[in-house]
Short mmCIF file of C-alpha atoms and ligand atoms in Angstrom, two decimals:
data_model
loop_
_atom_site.label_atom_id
_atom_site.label_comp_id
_atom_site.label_asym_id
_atom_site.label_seq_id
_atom_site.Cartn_x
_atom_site.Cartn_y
_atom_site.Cartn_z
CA UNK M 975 262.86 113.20 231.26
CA UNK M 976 259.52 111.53 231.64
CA UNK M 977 256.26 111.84 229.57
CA UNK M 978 253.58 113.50 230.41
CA UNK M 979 250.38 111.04 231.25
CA UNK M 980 248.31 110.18 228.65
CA UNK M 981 248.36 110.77 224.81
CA UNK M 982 248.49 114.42 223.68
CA UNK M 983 247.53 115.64 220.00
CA UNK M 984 250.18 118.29 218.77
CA UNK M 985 250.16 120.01 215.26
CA UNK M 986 252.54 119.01 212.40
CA UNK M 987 253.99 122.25 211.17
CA UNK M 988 256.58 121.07 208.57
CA UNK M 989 257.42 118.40 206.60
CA UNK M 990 259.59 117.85 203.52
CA UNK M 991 261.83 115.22 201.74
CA UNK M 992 264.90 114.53 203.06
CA UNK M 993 266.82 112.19 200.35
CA UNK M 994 265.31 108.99 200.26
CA UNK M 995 263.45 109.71 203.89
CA UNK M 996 261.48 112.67 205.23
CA UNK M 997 261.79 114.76 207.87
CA UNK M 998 258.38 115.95 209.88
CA UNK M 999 258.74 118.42 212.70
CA UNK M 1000 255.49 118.67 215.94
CA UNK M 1001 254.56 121.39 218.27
CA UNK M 1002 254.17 119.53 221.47
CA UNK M 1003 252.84 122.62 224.00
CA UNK M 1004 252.98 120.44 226.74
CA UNK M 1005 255.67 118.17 226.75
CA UNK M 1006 258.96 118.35 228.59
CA UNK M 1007 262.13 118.84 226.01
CA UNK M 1008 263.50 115.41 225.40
CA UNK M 1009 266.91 113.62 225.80
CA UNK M 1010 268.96 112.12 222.62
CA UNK M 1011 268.17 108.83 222.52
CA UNK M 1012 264.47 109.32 223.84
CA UNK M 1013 261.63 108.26 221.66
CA UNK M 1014 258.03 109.30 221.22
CA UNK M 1015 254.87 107.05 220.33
CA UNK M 1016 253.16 108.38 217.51
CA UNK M 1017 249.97 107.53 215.34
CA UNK M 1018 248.19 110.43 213.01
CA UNK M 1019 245.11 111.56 214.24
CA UNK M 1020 243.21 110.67 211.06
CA UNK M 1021 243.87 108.04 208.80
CA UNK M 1022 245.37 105.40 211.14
CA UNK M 1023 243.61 102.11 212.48
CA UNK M 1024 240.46 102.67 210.11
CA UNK M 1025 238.25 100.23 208.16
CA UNK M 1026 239.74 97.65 210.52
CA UNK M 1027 243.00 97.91 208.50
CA UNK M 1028 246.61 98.14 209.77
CA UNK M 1029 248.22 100.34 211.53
CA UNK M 1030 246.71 99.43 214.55
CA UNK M 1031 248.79 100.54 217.40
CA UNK M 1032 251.40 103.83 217.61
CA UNK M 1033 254.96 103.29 216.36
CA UNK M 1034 257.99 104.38 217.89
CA UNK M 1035 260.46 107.13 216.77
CA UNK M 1036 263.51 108.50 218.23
CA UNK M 1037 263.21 112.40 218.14
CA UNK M 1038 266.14 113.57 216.02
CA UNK M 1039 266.09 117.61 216.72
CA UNK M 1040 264.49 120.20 219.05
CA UNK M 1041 264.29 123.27 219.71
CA UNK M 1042 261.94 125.51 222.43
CA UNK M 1043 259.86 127.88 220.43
CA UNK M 1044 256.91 129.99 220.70
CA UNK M 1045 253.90 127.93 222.09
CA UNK M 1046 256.11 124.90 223.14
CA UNK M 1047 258.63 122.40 221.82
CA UNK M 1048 259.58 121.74 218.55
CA UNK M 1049 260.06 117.80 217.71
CA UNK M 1050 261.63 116.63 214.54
CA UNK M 1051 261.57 112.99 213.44
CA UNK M 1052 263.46 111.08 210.46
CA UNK M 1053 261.55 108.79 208.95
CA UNK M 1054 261.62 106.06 206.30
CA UNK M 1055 258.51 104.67 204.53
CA UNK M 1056 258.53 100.55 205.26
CA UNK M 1057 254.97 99.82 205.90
CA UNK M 1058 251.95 101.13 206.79
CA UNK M 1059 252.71 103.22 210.05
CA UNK M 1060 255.70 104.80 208.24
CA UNK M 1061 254.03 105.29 205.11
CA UNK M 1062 251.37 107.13 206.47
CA UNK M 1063 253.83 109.82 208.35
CA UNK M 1064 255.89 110.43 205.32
CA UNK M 1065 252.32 111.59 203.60
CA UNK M 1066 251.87 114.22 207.15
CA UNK M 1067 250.76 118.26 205.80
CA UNK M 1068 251.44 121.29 207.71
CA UNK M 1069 248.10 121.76 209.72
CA UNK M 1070 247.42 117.86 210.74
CA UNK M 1071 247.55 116.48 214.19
CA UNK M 1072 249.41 113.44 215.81
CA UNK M 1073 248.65 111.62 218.64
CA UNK M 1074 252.02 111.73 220.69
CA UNK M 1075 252.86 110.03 223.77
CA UNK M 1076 256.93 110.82 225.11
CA UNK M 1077 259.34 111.29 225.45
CA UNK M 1078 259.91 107.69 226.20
CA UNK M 1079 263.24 105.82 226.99
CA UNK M 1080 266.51 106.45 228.78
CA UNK M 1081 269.14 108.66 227.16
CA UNK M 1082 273.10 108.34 226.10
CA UNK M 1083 275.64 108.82 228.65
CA UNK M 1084 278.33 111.55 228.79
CA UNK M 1085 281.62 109.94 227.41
CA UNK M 1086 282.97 110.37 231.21
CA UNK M 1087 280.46 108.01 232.92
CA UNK M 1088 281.15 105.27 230.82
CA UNK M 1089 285.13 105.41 231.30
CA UNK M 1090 287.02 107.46 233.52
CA UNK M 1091 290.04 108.33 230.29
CA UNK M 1092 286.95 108.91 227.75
CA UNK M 1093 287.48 113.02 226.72
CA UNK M 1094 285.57 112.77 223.75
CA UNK M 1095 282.98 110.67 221.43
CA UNK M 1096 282.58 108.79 218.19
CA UNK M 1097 278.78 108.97 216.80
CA UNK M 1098 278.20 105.92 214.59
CA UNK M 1099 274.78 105.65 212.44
CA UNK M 1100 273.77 103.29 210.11
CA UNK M 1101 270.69 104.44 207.62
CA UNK M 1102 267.46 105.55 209.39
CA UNK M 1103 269.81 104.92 212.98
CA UNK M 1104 270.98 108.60 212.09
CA UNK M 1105 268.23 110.11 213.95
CA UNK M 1106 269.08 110.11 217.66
CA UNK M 1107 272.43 110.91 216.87
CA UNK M 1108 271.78 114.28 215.59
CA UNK M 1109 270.30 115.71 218.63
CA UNK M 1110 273.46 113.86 220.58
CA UNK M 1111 275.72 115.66 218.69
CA UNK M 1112 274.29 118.97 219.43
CA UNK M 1113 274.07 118.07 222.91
CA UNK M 1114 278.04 117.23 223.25
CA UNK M 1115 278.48 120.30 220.94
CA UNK M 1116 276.65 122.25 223.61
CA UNK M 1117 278.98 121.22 226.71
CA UNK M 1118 282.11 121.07 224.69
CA UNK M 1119 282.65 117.33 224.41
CA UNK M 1120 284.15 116.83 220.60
CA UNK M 1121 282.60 114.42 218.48
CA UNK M 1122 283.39 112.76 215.59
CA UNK M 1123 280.56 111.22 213.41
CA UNK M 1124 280.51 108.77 211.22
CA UNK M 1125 277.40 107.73 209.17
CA UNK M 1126 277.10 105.02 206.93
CA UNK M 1127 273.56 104.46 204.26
CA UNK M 1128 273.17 101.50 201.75
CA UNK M 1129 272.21 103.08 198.71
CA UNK M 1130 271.02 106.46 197.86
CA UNK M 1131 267.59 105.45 198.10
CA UNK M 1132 267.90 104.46 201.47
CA UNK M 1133 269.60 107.66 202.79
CA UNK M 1134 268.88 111.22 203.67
CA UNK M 1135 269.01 113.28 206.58
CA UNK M 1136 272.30 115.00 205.99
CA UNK M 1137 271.50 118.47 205.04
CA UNK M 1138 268.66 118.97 207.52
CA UNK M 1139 270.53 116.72 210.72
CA UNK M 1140 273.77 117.49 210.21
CA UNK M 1141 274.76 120.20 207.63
CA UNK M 1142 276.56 122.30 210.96
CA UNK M 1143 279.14 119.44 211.11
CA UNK M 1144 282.12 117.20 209.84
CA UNK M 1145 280.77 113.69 208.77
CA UNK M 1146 283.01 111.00 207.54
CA UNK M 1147 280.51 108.76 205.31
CA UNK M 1148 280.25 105.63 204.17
CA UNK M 1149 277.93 103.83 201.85
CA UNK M 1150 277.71 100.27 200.37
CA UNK M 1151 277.10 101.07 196.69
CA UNK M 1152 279.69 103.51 196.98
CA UNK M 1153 277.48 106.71 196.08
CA UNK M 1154 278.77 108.61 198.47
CA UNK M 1155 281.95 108.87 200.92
CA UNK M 1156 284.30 105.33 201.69
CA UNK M 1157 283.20 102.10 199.44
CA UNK M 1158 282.32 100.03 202.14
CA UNK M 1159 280.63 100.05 205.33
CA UNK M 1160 280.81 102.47 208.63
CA UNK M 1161 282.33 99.81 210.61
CA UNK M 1162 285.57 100.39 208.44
CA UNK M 1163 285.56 103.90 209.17
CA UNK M 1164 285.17 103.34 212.58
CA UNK M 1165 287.72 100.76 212.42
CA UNK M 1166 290.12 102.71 210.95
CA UNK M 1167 289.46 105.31 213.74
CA UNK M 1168 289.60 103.02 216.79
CA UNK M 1169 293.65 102.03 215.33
CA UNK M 1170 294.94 104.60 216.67
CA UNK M 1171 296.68 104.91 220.03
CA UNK M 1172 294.27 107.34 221.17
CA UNK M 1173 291.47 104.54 221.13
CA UNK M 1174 290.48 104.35 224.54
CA UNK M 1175 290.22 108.71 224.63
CA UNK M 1176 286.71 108.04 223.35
CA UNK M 1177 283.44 106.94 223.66
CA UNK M 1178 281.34 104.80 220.63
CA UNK M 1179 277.82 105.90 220.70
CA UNK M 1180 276.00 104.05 217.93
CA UNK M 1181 272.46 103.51 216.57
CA UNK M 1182 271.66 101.53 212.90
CA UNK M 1183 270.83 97.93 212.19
CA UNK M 1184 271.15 95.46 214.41
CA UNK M 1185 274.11 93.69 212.13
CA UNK M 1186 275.74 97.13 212.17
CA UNK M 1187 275.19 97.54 216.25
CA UNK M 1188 276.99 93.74 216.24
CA UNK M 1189 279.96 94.89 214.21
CA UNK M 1190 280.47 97.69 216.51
CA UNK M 1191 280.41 96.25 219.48
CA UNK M 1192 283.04 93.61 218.31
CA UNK M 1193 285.26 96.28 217.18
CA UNK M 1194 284.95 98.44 220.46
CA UNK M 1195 285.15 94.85 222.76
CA UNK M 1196 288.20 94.20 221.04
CA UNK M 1197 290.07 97.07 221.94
CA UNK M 1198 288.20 98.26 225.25
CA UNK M 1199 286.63 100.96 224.53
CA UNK M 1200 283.54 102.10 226.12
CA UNK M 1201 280.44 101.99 224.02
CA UNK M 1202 276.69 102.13 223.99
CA UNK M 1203 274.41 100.91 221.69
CA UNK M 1204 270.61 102.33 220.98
CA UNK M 1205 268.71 99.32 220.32
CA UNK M 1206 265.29 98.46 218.17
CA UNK M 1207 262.69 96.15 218.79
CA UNK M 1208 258.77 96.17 217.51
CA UNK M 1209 257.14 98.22 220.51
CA UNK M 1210 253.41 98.14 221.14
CA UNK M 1211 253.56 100.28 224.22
CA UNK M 1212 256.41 102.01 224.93
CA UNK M 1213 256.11 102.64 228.39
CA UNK M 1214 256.75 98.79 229.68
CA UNK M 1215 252.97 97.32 230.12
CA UNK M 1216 253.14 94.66 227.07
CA UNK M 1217 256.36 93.32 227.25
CA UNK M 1218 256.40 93.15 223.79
CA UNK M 1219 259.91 94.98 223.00
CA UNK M 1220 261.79 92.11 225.55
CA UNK M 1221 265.76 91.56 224.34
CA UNK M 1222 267.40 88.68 226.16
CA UNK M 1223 270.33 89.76 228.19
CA UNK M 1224 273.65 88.45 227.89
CA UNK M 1225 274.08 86.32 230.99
CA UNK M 1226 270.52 84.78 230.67
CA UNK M 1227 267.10 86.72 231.57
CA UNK M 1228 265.77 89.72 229.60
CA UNK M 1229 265.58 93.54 229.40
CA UNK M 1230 262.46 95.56 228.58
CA UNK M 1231 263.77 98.07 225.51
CA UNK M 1232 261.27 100.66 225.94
CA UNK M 1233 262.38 101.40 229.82
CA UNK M 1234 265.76 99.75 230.30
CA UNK M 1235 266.78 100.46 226.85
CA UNK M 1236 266.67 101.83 224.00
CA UNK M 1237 270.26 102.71 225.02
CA UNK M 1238 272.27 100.20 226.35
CA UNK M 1239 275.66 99.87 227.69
CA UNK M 1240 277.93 97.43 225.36
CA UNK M 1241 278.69 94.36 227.36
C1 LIG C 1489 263.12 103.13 219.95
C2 LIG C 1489 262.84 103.12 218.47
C3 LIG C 1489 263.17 104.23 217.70
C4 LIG C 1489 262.90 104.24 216.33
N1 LIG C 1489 263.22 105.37 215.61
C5 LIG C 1489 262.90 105.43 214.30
C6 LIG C 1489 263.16 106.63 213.56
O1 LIG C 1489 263.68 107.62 214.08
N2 LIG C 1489 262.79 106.66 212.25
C7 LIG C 1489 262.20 105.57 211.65
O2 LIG C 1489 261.87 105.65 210.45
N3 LIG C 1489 261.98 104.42 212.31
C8 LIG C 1489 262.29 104.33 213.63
N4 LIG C 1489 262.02 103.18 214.33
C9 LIG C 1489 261.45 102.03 213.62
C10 LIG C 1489 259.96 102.21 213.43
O3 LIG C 1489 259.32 102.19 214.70
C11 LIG C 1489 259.43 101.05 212.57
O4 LIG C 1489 260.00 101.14 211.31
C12 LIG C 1489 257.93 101.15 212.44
O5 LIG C 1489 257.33 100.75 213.66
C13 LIG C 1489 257.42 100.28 211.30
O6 LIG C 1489 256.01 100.42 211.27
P1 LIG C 1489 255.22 100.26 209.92
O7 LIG C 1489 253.76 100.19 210.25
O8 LIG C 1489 255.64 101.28 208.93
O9 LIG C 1489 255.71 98.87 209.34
P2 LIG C 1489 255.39 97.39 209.88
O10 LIG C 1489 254.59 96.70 208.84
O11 LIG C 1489 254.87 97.44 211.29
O12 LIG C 1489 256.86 96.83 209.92
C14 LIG C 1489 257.63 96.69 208.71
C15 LIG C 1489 258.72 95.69 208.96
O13 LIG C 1489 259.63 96.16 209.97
C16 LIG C 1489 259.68 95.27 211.09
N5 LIG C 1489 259.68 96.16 212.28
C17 LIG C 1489 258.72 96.99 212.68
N6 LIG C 1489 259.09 97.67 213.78
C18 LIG C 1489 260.34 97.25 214.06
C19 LIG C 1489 261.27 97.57 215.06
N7 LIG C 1489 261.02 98.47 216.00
N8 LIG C 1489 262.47 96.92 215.05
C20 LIG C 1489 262.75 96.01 214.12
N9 LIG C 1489 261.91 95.67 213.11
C21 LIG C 1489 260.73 96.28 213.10
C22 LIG C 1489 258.41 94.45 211.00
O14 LIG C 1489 258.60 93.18 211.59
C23 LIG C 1489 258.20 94.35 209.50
O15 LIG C 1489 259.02 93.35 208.94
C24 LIG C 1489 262.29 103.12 215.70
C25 LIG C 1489 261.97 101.99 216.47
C26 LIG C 1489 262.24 101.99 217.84
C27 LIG C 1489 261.88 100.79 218.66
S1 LIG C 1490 256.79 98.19 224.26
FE1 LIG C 1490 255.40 97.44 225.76
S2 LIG C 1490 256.74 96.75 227.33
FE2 LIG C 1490 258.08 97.69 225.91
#
């Protein structure tokens, strides 16, 4: 799906606490529904890049839900609060604009393309990585793929997202204080999963910090099974002018992650 030229303002018309994060959905009239695992650039209209102060530029966001309604497309982003750019999105009203510029990216595979025995996938987030994979697991929902998900958070006050992303669904969870679900981190879950016999019938789609995104790969290298991996890195642009967001390849040379990435095949 490709963006639209150009910046577009659209109207925020929700936006509420969602655990520790908050979830803020956009009207985009214009825009072309996006993928899972696309991403938008977004900076509020007012308040951002004044008095000289930071946030200068537009982050980057995965969209997490949409939906076509009247007068367009609905967007809805998770976010969590680590700086200035982030901060000043959780504070977004009803009735404010946002300078929008997407969706951006490549997408997630269907489990088949990335190996022929593949029927089904597992969904792995860690923390604020939740996001794309809600809109995934609708999508596979949709054409009757089954997927598992497993999400993982490190304390309470670095998760949310459940109700509003996922409520509709099974989720095995994990968490690292041991607040909620398995004491312990994703990666056993998914270990756990990925022992049976049955390994190879699925795909790993994952998204969560890059130590997380490691431990994944490992485990799904290990045993063969197809995965893919959606990737961060600080974007400026997002639409491959500033080569800011390069990731060296394995092999030697590097990837842009805003147009080859953020998904990426593991290996
Ligand atoms: C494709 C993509 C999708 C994303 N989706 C989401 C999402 O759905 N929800 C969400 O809350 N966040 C998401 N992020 C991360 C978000 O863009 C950053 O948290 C945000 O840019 C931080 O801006 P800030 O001004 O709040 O903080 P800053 O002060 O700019 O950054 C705070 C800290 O985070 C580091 N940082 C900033 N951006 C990144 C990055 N992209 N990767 C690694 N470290 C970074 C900085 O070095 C600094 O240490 C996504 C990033 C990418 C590239
Ligand atoms: S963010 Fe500018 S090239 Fe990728």
């Amino acid at each position: 799906m490709t963006a639209p030229f150009g910046r577009r303002a659209c109207e925020v018309t929700d936006s509420r606490a969602s655990g520790g994060y908050r979830v803020f959905s956009l009207l985009d009239a214009e825009g072309p529904e996006p993928l899972p695992g696309q991403f938008y650039m977004l900076a509020t209209q007012d308040h951002w890049e004044e008095r000289g102060q930071r946030p200068f530029l537009p982050r980057a966001f995965s969209v997490a839900e949409t939906d076509a309604v009247e007068g367009g497309i609905r967007l809805d982003f998770l976010i969590e609060g680590i700086g200035p750019g982030t901060d000043r999105l959780c504070e977004l009203e009803p009735g404010e604009r946002v300078w929008v510029n997407g969706p951006l990216g490549n997408s997630f595979s269907e489990p088949k393309k990335l190996s022929e025995g593949a029927a089904g996938a597992i969904l792995v987030g860690g923390g604020i990585g939740i996001a794309p994979l809600a809109l995934l697991r609708r999508r596979f929902s949709e054409r009757n793929v089954p997927a598992r998900v497993l999400l993982g958070f490190r304390d309470e006050a670095h998760s949310g997202g459940l109700d509003d992303l996922f409520r509709c669904c099974e989720v095995g969870l994990a968490s690292d204080d041991g607040h909620i679900g398995h004491h312990g981190y994703v990666t056993d879950l998914l270990s756990t999963m990925l022992e049976g016999d049955d390994a190879q019938s699925a795909a790993v789609y994952a998204c969560g910090p890059p130590q997380m995104l490691d431990a994944v790969a490992s485990l799904c290298s290990g045993r063969n099974v197809a995965h893919e991996l959606a990737m961060e890195s600080p974007m400026a642009c997002g639409f491959g002018a500033c080569f800011g967001c390069a990731v060296p390849k394995p092999g030697g040379g590097y990837i842009r992650l805003c147009v080859d990435g953020p998904v990426v095949r593991g290996g």
